[in-house]
Short mmCIF file of C-alpha atoms and ligand atoms in Angstrom, two decimals:
data_model
loop_
_atom_site.label_atom_id
_atom_site.label_comp_id
_atom_site.label_asym_id
_atom_site.label_seq_id
_atom_site.Cartn_x
_atom_site.Cartn_y
_atom_site.Cartn_z
CA MET A 858 50.38 -114.64 49.94
CA ILE A 859 51.99 -112.04 52.08
CA TYR A 860 48.86 -110.92 53.76
CA THR A 861 46.32 -112.95 55.62
CA SER A 862 43.33 -111.55 53.78
CA HIS A 863 42.65 -109.15 51.04
CA ILE A 864 39.74 -107.11 49.62
CA GLU A 865 38.51 -107.46 46.09
CA ILE A 866 36.86 -104.05 44.60
CA SER A 867 34.43 -104.67 41.59
CA GLU A 868 35.04 -102.03 38.85
CA ASN A 869 31.60 -103.04 37.08
CA ALA A 870 29.89 -102.50 40.59
CA ILE A 871 31.42 -98.90 40.78
CA GLN A 872 30.52 -98.02 37.07
CA ASN A 873 26.83 -99.24 37.79
CA ASN A 874 26.45 -97.33 41.07
CA ILE A 875 27.80 -94.10 39.73
CA LYS A 876 25.56 -94.34 36.83
CA PHE A 877 22.81 -94.79 38.98
CA ILE A 878 23.64 -91.58 41.05
CA GLN A 879 24.34 -89.55 37.95
CA ASN A 880 20.82 -90.73 36.39
CA ILE A 881 19.01 -89.52 39.57
CA LEU A 882 20.74 -86.20 39.47
CA GLY A 883 20.44 -85.03 35.99
CA ASP A 884 22.65 -82.44 34.41
CA GLU A 885 22.12 -79.43 36.71
CA THR A 886 23.43 -81.14 39.77
CA ILE A 887 27.03 -81.80 40.51
CA PHE A 888 27.70 -85.28 42.09
CA SER A 889 30.44 -84.74 44.80
CA SER A 890 31.88 -88.18 45.55
CA VAL A 891 32.39 -88.53 49.39
CA VAL A 892 35.61 -90.30 50.16
CA LYS A 893 36.37 -89.88 53.65
CA GLY A 894 37.17 -92.71 56.01
CA ASN A 895 39.65 -94.10 53.21
CA ALA A 896 36.64 -94.16 50.77
CA TYR A 897 34.33 -95.94 53.32
CA GLY A 898 37.23 -98.68 53.69
CA HIS A 899 37.44 -99.36 49.86
CA GLY A 900 40.75 -97.43 49.73
CA ILE A 901 41.08 -93.72 48.18
CA ASN A 902 44.09 -95.05 46.12
CA ILE A 903 41.75 -97.75 44.55
CA TYR A 904 38.31 -95.90 44.47
CA CYS A 905 39.17 -92.56 43.24
CA PRO A 906 40.86 -93.37 39.92
CA LEU A 907 37.83 -95.63 39.21
CA ALA A 908 35.52 -92.96 39.96
CA TYR A 909 37.48 -90.53 37.79
CA LYS A 910 37.40 -93.18 34.97
CA TYR A 911 33.62 -93.03 35.05
CA GLY A 912 33.22 -89.39 34.99
CA VAL A 913 33.40 -88.11 38.45
CA ARG A 914 35.27 -85.04 38.80
CA ASN A 915 34.38 -83.69 42.36
CA PHE A 916 35.38 -85.35 45.50
CA SER A 917 34.56 -84.56 49.27
CA VAL A 918 36.80 -85.51 52.08
CA ALA A 919 36.68 -84.96 55.96
CA ASP A 920 40.27 -83.49 56.53
CA ALA A 921 43.39 -82.14 54.85
CA SER A 922 45.27 -85.77 54.89
CA GLU A 923 42.40 -87.42 52.95
CA ALA A 924 42.48 -84.38 50.50
CA TYR A 925 46.16 -84.81 50.03
CA LEU A 926 45.67 -88.69 49.25
CA VAL A 927 42.89 -87.76 46.73
CA LYS A 928 45.23 -85.18 45.20
CA LYS A 929 48.31 -87.73 45.00
CA ASN A 930 45.87 -90.26 43.30
CA LEU A 931 44.12 -87.62 40.92
CA PRO A 932 47.01 -85.03 39.94
CA TYR A 933 44.68 -83.53 37.25
CA ASN A 934 43.39 -80.09 36.62
CA ASP A 935 39.84 -80.87 36.24
CA VAL A 936 39.54 -82.43 39.80
CA ASN A 937 37.69 -80.54 42.37
CA ILE A 938 38.62 -81.53 46.13
CA MET A 939 36.47 -80.09 49.21
CA ILE A 940 37.34 -80.56 52.75
CA MET A 941 34.14 -80.59 54.79
CA SER A 942 35.42 -80.67 58.18
CA MET A 943 39.05 -80.41 59.76
CA ILE A 944 41.89 -78.41 58.38
CA ASP A 945 44.50 -76.69 60.68
CA ASN A 946 45.75 -73.39 60.12
CA ASP A 947 49.12 -74.54 59.01
CA GLN A 948 47.40 -76.74 56.42
CA LEU A 949 45.53 -73.87 54.72
CA SER A 950 48.61 -72.67 52.58
CA TRP A 951 48.83 -76.03 51.08
CA ALA A 952 45.18 -76.22 50.40
CA ILE A 953 44.93 -72.79 48.92
CA GLU A 954 48.01 -73.46 46.88
CA ASN A 955 46.52 -76.54 45.53
CA ASP A 956 42.93 -74.92 44.76
CA ILE A 957 41.37 -77.38 47.52
CA SER A 958 38.32 -75.78 48.63
CA PHE A 959 37.34 -76.09 52.28
CA TYR A 960 34.45 -75.52 54.73
CA VAL A 961 34.52 -72.35 57.02
CA PHE A 962 32.16 -72.50 60.08
CA GLU A 963 33.97 -69.86 62.34
CA LYS A 964 35.69 -66.62 61.87
CA ASN A 965 39.34 -67.71 62.88
CA ARG A 966 39.56 -70.11 59.95
CA LEU A 967 38.34 -67.29 57.60
CA GLN A 968 40.75 -64.82 58.98
CA GLU A 969 43.70 -67.27 58.62
CA ALA A 970 42.74 -68.14 55.00
CA LEU A 971 42.74 -64.38 54.23
CA LYS A 972 46.18 -63.93 55.61
CA ILE A 973 47.53 -66.79 53.50
CA ALA A 974 45.75 -66.02 50.38
CA ASN A 975 47.03 -62.36 50.54
CA LYS A 976 50.48 -63.66 50.94
CA ILE A 977 50.62 -66.25 48.33
CA HIS A 978 48.62 -64.02 45.98
CA LYS A 979 45.98 -67.06 45.28
CA PRO A 980 42.31 -66.69 46.52
CA ALA A 981 40.97 -69.15 48.94
CA ARG A 982 37.81 -71.01 47.81
CA ILE A 983 35.50 -71.76 50.63
CA HIS A 984 32.33 -73.16 51.44
CA LEU A 985 30.29 -71.60 54.25
CA GLU A 986 28.69 -73.98 56.25
CA VAL A 987 25.54 -72.73 58.04
CA GLU A 988 23.67 -73.94 60.89
CA THR A 989 19.97 -75.04 60.09
CA GLY A 990 19.22 -77.59 62.73
CA MET A 991 21.95 -80.15 62.91
CA ASN A 992 23.56 -78.38 65.81
CA ARG A 993 26.98 -79.54 64.88
CA THR A 994 29.49 -77.19 62.95
CA GLY A 995 27.87 -74.33 61.24
CA ILE A 996 27.69 -70.51 61.34
CA ALA A 997 24.54 -69.28 63.05
CA PHE A 998 22.28 -67.21 60.86
CA LYS A 999 22.58 -64.12 63.07
CA ASP A 1000 26.45 -64.15 62.32
CA LEU A 1001 26.19 -64.41 58.70
CA PRO A 1002 25.94 -60.89 57.58
CA GLU A 1003 28.91 -59.86 59.48
CA ILE A 1004 30.81 -62.72 57.92
CA LEU A 1005 29.60 -61.86 54.51
CA LYS A 1006 30.45 -58.37 54.83
CA TYR A 1007 33.96 -59.43 55.87
CA ILE A 1008 34.11 -61.55 52.74
CA LYS A 1009 33.00 -58.66 50.70
CA ALA A 1010 35.54 -56.42 51.88
CA ASN A 1011 38.24 -59.07 50.79
CA GLN A 1012 36.87 -60.61 47.81
CA LYS A 1013 39.93 -60.63 46.00
CA HIS A 1014 41.20 -63.31 48.50
CA LEU A 1015 38.13 -65.06 49.59
CA ILE A 1016 35.92 -66.72 47.09
CA VAL A 1017 32.62 -68.12 48.19
CA GLU A 1018 32.32 -71.20 46.10
CA GLY A 1019 29.55 -72.93 48.15
CA ILE A 1020 27.10 -72.21 50.90
CA CYS A 1021 26.05 -75.47 52.60
CA SER A 1022 24.45 -77.40 55.44
CA HIS A 1023 24.05 -80.87 56.43
CA LEU A 1024 20.82 -82.64 57.48
CA ALA A 1025 20.31 -84.34 60.80
CA GLY A 1026 19.41 -87.92 59.69
CA ALA A 1027 17.38 -87.80 56.26
CA GLU A 1028 17.70 -91.48 56.48
CA SER A 1029 14.95 -91.93 59.02
CA ILE A 1030 11.38 -91.09 58.45
CA SER A 1031 11.26 -90.14 62.31
CA ASN A 1032 13.31 -87.08 61.72
CA TYR A 1033 11.02 -85.76 58.87
CA LYS A 1034 9.87 -82.72 60.71
CA ARG A 1035 13.47 -81.84 61.71
CA ILE A 1036 14.56 -82.16 58.17
CA THR A 1037 11.84 -80.23 56.55
CA LYS A 1038 12.52 -77.42 58.82
CA GLN A 1039 16.18 -77.29 57.88
CA ARG A 1040 15.26 -77.55 54.37
CA LYS A 1041 12.85 -74.56 54.66
CA LYS A 1042 15.53 -72.45 56.63
CA PHE A 1043 18.00 -73.01 54.06
CA LYS A 1044 15.68 -72.21 51.30
CA THR A 1045 14.89 -68.75 53.12
CA LEU A 1046 18.44 -68.16 53.52
CA LYS A 1047 19.22 -68.82 49.89
CA LYS A 1048 16.86 -66.34 48.80
CA LYS A 1049 18.05 -63.64 51.25
CA ILE A 1050 21.70 -64.17 50.07
CA LYS A 1051 20.58 -63.91 46.22
CA HIS A 1052 18.85 -60.53 47.01
CA SER A 1053 21.33 -58.94 49.34
CA TYR A 1054 24.73 -59.93 48.27
CA ALA A 1055 26.71 -59.90 45.01
CA ILE A 1056 27.84 -63.68 45.22
CA THR A 1057 26.57 -66.71 43.15
CA PRO A 1058 27.84 -69.71 45.28
CA MET A 1059 26.88 -73.27 44.75
CA TYR A 1060 24.12 -74.38 47.31
CA HIS A 1061 24.43 -77.72 48.67
CA LEU A 1062 22.72 -79.63 51.42
CA ALA A 1063 22.02 -83.34 50.47
CA SER A 1064 24.01 -86.48 51.36
CA SER A 1065 22.96 -90.17 49.99
CA ALA A 1066 19.55 -90.43 51.95
CA ALA A 1067 18.34 -87.07 50.94
CA THR A 1068 19.63 -87.52 47.35
CA ILE A 1069 16.99 -90.65 47.23
CA ARG A 1070 14.25 -89.33 49.50
CA TYR A 1071 14.25 -85.48 49.24
CA PRO A 1072 14.76 -84.80 45.46
CA LYS A 1073 14.31 -81.08 46.28
CA THR A 1074 17.41 -81.04 48.15
CA HIS A 1075 19.59 -81.72 44.93
CA LEU A 1076 20.38 -77.89 44.32
CA ASP A 1077 23.76 -77.23 42.75
CA LEU A 1078 25.61 -80.18 44.23
CA VAL A 1079 25.05 -83.39 46.33
CA ARG A 1080 27.68 -85.04 48.59
CA VAL A 1081 27.19 -88.59 48.13
CA GLY A 1082 29.12 -91.25 50.03
CA ILE A 1083 27.59 -94.65 51.00
CA LEU A 1084 25.40 -95.15 47.74
CA GLN A 1085 28.48 -95.37 45.58
CA PHE A 1086 29.65 -98.48 47.37
CA GLY A 1087 26.29 -100.16 46.79
CA PHE A 1088 24.76 -99.62 50.04
CA PHE A 1089 21.37 -97.55 50.72
CA PRO A 1090 22.05 -95.64 54.05
CA THR A 1091 19.27 -97.55 55.64
CA LYS A 1092 16.76 -100.39 54.67
CA GLU A 1093 14.12 -97.57 55.02
CA ILE A 1094 15.64 -95.61 52.29
CA LEU A 1095 15.96 -98.74 50.02
CA VAL A 1096 12.19 -99.45 50.68
CA HIS A 1097 11.20 -95.95 49.91
CA TYR A 1098 13.10 -96.08 46.62
CA LEU A 1099 11.69 -99.52 45.58
CA THR A 1100 7.97 -98.41 46.42
CA LYS A 1101 8.44 -95.27 44.45
CA LYS A 1102 10.03 -97.13 41.61
CA LYS A 1103 7.54 -99.95 41.90
CA THR A 1104 10.20 -102.61 41.61
CA PHE A 1105 11.78 -105.33 43.93
CA GLU A 1106 15.20 -104.95 42.15
CA ASN A 1107 17.88 -103.17 44.20
CA PRO A 1108 19.53 -100.97 41.56
CA LEU A 1109 22.97 -100.81 43.54
CA GLN A 1110 25.80 -103.51 43.49
CA ARG A 1111 28.20 -104.02 46.43
CA VAL A 1112 31.75 -103.17 45.52
CA ILE A 1113 33.69 -104.80 48.08
CA SER A 1114 34.59 -108.44 49.00
CA TRP A 1115 36.80 -109.74 51.69
CA LYS A 1116 38.51 -112.96 51.37
CA THR A 1117 40.90 -115.13 53.20
CA LYS A 1118 41.82 -119.09 53.13
CA VAL A 1119 41.84 -121.91 55.59
CA MET A 1120 44.93 -122.37 57.48
CA ASP A 1121 44.40 -125.39 59.50
CA VAL A 1122 41.63 -128.02 59.93
CA LYS A 1123 41.15 -130.12 63.16
CA THR A 1124 38.52 -132.22 64.97
CA ILE A 1125 37.84 -131.56 68.55
CA LYS A 1126 36.27 -134.30 70.80
CA ALA A 1127 32.87 -133.76 72.48
CA GLY A 1128 33.10 -132.07 76.04
CA GLU A 1129 35.71 -129.31 75.15
CA PHE A 1130 35.85 -125.49 74.97
CA ILE A 1131 37.16 -124.16 71.65
CA GLY A 1132 39.54 -121.25 71.95
CA TYR A 1133 40.10 -118.79 74.73
CA GLY A 1134 37.69 -118.95 77.67
CA THR A 1135 34.21 -120.83 77.67
CA SER A 1136 32.02 -119.19 75.12
CA PHE A 1137 31.87 -122.38 72.84
CA PHE A 1138 31.48 -125.83 74.23
CA THR A 1139 31.50 -128.92 71.99
CA ASN A 1140 28.34 -130.97 72.70
CA GLN A 1141 29.53 -133.54 70.10
CA GLU A 1142 32.55 -134.20 68.20
CA THR A 1143 33.36 -130.94 66.30
CA LYS A 1144 35.25 -130.14 63.11
CA ILE A 1145 36.85 -126.79 62.97
CA ALA A 1146 38.72 -124.89 60.33
CA LEU A 1147 40.99 -121.98 61.50
CA ILE A 1148 41.23 -118.91 59.58
CA PRO A 1149 44.00 -116.29 59.98
CA VAL A 1150 41.67 -113.11 60.37
CA GLY A 1151 40.67 -111.46 63.68
CA TYR A 1152 39.73 -108.34 65.24
CA SER A 1153 43.16 -106.59 64.15
CA SER A 1154 42.11 -106.95 60.57
CA GLY A 1155 38.85 -105.34 61.41
CA TYR A 1156 36.57 -108.48 61.98
CA SER A 1157 34.67 -107.17 65.00
CA ARG A 1158 35.21 -109.16 68.25
CA SER A 1159 31.38 -108.79 68.81
CA LEU A 1160 31.07 -111.27 66.06
CA SER A 1161 32.13 -113.98 68.16
CA ASN A 1162 29.79 -116.90 68.00
CA GLN A 1163 27.71 -114.74 65.51
CA GLY A 1164 29.74 -114.26 62.37
CA LYS A 1165 29.02 -116.24 59.14
CA VAL A 1166 31.55 -117.21 56.43
CA LEU A 1167 31.54 -118.93 53.01
CA ILE A 1168 33.50 -121.96 52.07
CA ARG A 1169 33.04 -123.91 49.16
CA GLY A 1170 29.88 -122.02 48.36
CA LYS A 1171 28.15 -122.73 51.84
CA ARG A 1172 27.55 -120.85 54.94
CA TYR A 1173 29.31 -121.80 58.22
CA ASP A 1174 29.17 -120.41 61.72
CA VAL A 1175 32.14 -118.62 63.45
CA ILE A 1176 32.40 -120.31 66.87
CA GLY A 1177 34.27 -119.10 70.09
CA THR A 1178 35.66 -115.78 70.51
CA ILE A 1179 37.24 -113.86 67.69
CA ASN A 1180 41.11 -113.55 68.56
CA MET A 1181 43.31 -110.91 67.61
CA ASN A 1182 44.69 -112.68 64.31
CA MET A 1183 42.52 -115.73 64.18
CA MET A 1184 39.14 -117.36 64.57
CA ALA A 1185 37.43 -120.82 64.34
CA ILE A 1186 34.56 -122.05 62.05
CA ASP A 1187 32.18 -124.92 62.71
CA ILE A 1188 32.65 -127.24 59.84
CA THR A 1189 31.25 -130.47 61.40
CA HIS A 1190 28.71 -130.77 58.59
CA ALA A 1191 30.60 -129.95 55.66
CA GLU A 1192 31.80 -132.70 53.46
CA THR A 1193 35.42 -131.76 52.81
CA ILE A 1194 37.17 -128.75 53.60
CA GLU A 1195 40.74 -128.53 53.23
CA LYS A 1196 43.83 -126.30 54.06
CA ASN A 1197 44.00 -123.49 51.56
CA ASP A 1198 40.32 -123.49 50.56
CA GLU A 1199 39.02 -119.90 49.90
CA VAL A 1200 36.97 -118.35 52.68
CA VAL A 1201 34.67 -115.37 51.88
CA LEU A 1202 34.14 -113.17 54.92
CA ILE A 1203 32.17 -110.61 52.95
CA GLY A 1204 31.08 -111.09 49.45
CA LYS A 1205 29.84 -113.98 47.11
CA GLN A 1206 30.79 -117.47 46.49
CA GLY A 1207 28.80 -119.63 44.38
CA ASP A 1208 25.16 -118.80 44.90
CA SER A 1209 25.77 -117.62 48.35
CA GLU A 1210 26.38 -114.15 49.76
CA ILE A 1211 27.48 -112.69 53.01
CA THR A 1212 26.47 -109.28 53.32
CA ILE A 1213 27.66 -106.50 55.69
CA SER A 1214 24.10 -105.91 56.55
CA SER A 1215 23.84 -109.42 57.78
CA PHE A 1216 26.35 -108.58 60.22
CA ASN A 1217 24.43 -105.59 61.39
CA ASP A 1218 21.37 -107.51 62.32
CA ALA A 1219 23.45 -109.62 64.64
CA ILE A 1220 25.76 -106.67 66.18
CA GLN A 1221 23.90 -103.48 65.44
CA LEU A 1222 26.93 -102.03 63.61
CA ILE A 1223 25.85 -99.85 60.65
CA ASN A 1224 27.67 -100.39 57.31
CA TYR A 1225 29.47 -97.28 57.66
CA GLU A 1226 31.24 -98.52 60.72
CA LEU A 1227 32.09 -101.69 59.62
CA LEU A 1228 33.62 -100.60 56.22
CA THR A 1229 35.67 -98.04 57.73
CA ARG A 1230 37.00 -100.33 60.27
CA LEU A 1231 38.82 -102.46 57.53
CA PRO A 1232 42.53 -101.71 57.82
CA GLU A 1233 44.26 -99.49 55.37
CA ASN A 1234 46.95 -101.91 54.96
CA LEU A 1235 44.94 -104.87 53.78
CA PRO A 1236 45.75 -105.28 50.05
CA ARG A 1237 42.94 -104.29 47.77
CA ILE A 1238 42.66 -105.91 44.35
CA ILE A 1239 40.44 -104.56 41.49
CA ILE A 1240 38.45 -107.01 39.82
CA LYS A 1241 35.93 -106.73 36.96
C1 LIG B 1433 29.71 -88.19 55.24
C2 LIG B 1433 29.09 -86.96 54.75
C3 LIG B 1433 28.29 -86.91 53.71
C4 LIG B 1433 27.97 -88.23 52.85
O1 LIG B 1433 27.07 -89.21 53.59
P1 LIG B 1433 26.32 -90.48 52.93
O2 LIG B 1433 25.47 -90.73 53.81
O3 LIG B 1433 27.53 -91.55 52.98
O4 LIG B 1433 26.00 -90.19 51.55
C5 LIG B 1433 27.75 -85.79 53.19
N1 LIG B 1433 28.00 -84.72 53.88
C6 LIG B 1433 28.72 -84.66 54.77
C7 LIG B 1433 28.94 -83.18 55.52
C8 LIG B 1433 29.44 -85.76 55.51
O5 LIG B 1433 30.11 -85.59 56.55
#
């Protein structure tokens, strides 16, 4: 064992989740697989080839370095890659050369794209991001006519492949009014463009939450991230789905497991502190197992005295503070636990399971953040 812990990626779970998403969408809507944040911690190099195997041909990333990784792992002609956020002017020629599409939300990027497209004799494929109420990136409505005129004048070099926007929190009912306003604004825009400009872009608006909750937002393409990995964006969206379908069964399967092993076992007498500082005091003789994972491997320090792990199919508490490369588990009440026993940090063992969302209750970290903290260099192994 070269690494102190490893991640297992379930191919069956991926297949199941992709099928679930495709069934919701039907044939009219393209499923763009969002794989930013190293495929939500699952590994672009691992996840993308599997998604491709199960029929996904469209991928969305946040920046050019991620687009590069997707391209490297899927060097096929039928793969579409879209950059939704950052691309520097000096990365534009690589993107245009390689048919990578990218968001445009300000004039400078558009001008630079035109220059390069003109120079290399290849059109830039752009997605115009418009502002509908998220108030992040996005072109204001009042600036759109000018931008569209500019594009029309240079249509040999600038292809409007998409027009899009992002919803400001479709995963929570408390944003219902804001989301509805955004949806309507986008719809009005769509009509206007259809009547006034000779372009036929794809329209897209929805991420995972809207894909489940607001079917009207499916349009031509959806950008779905977290669902692929077996998580509903929030419990609220899960409950919405279950209620609508009149079922209790979660249709998604978790893809990721994270495992390590016991490196030492010892007994501490009563009346001692364990590890750094004074956060855990032994009121009684306490048996501990030490495991070689800490916050440098992405196990949040705020899980000190809070985390749970599985050993031999049972749950045990993390005690004391999480160190950089180590933590202690209270195994006082275990029958036998020995060096080299498998420890599950996330995932199943026997009939028990540690879910990422069980951490969230303890430390208020959302799934997205916990997943993307998993270091890139942990080995990821594909299992069935
Ligand atoms: C991250 C992201 C998504 C995907 O969000 P999920 O909630 O994971 O489905 C979609 N669109 C944009 C612009 C994003 O940044």
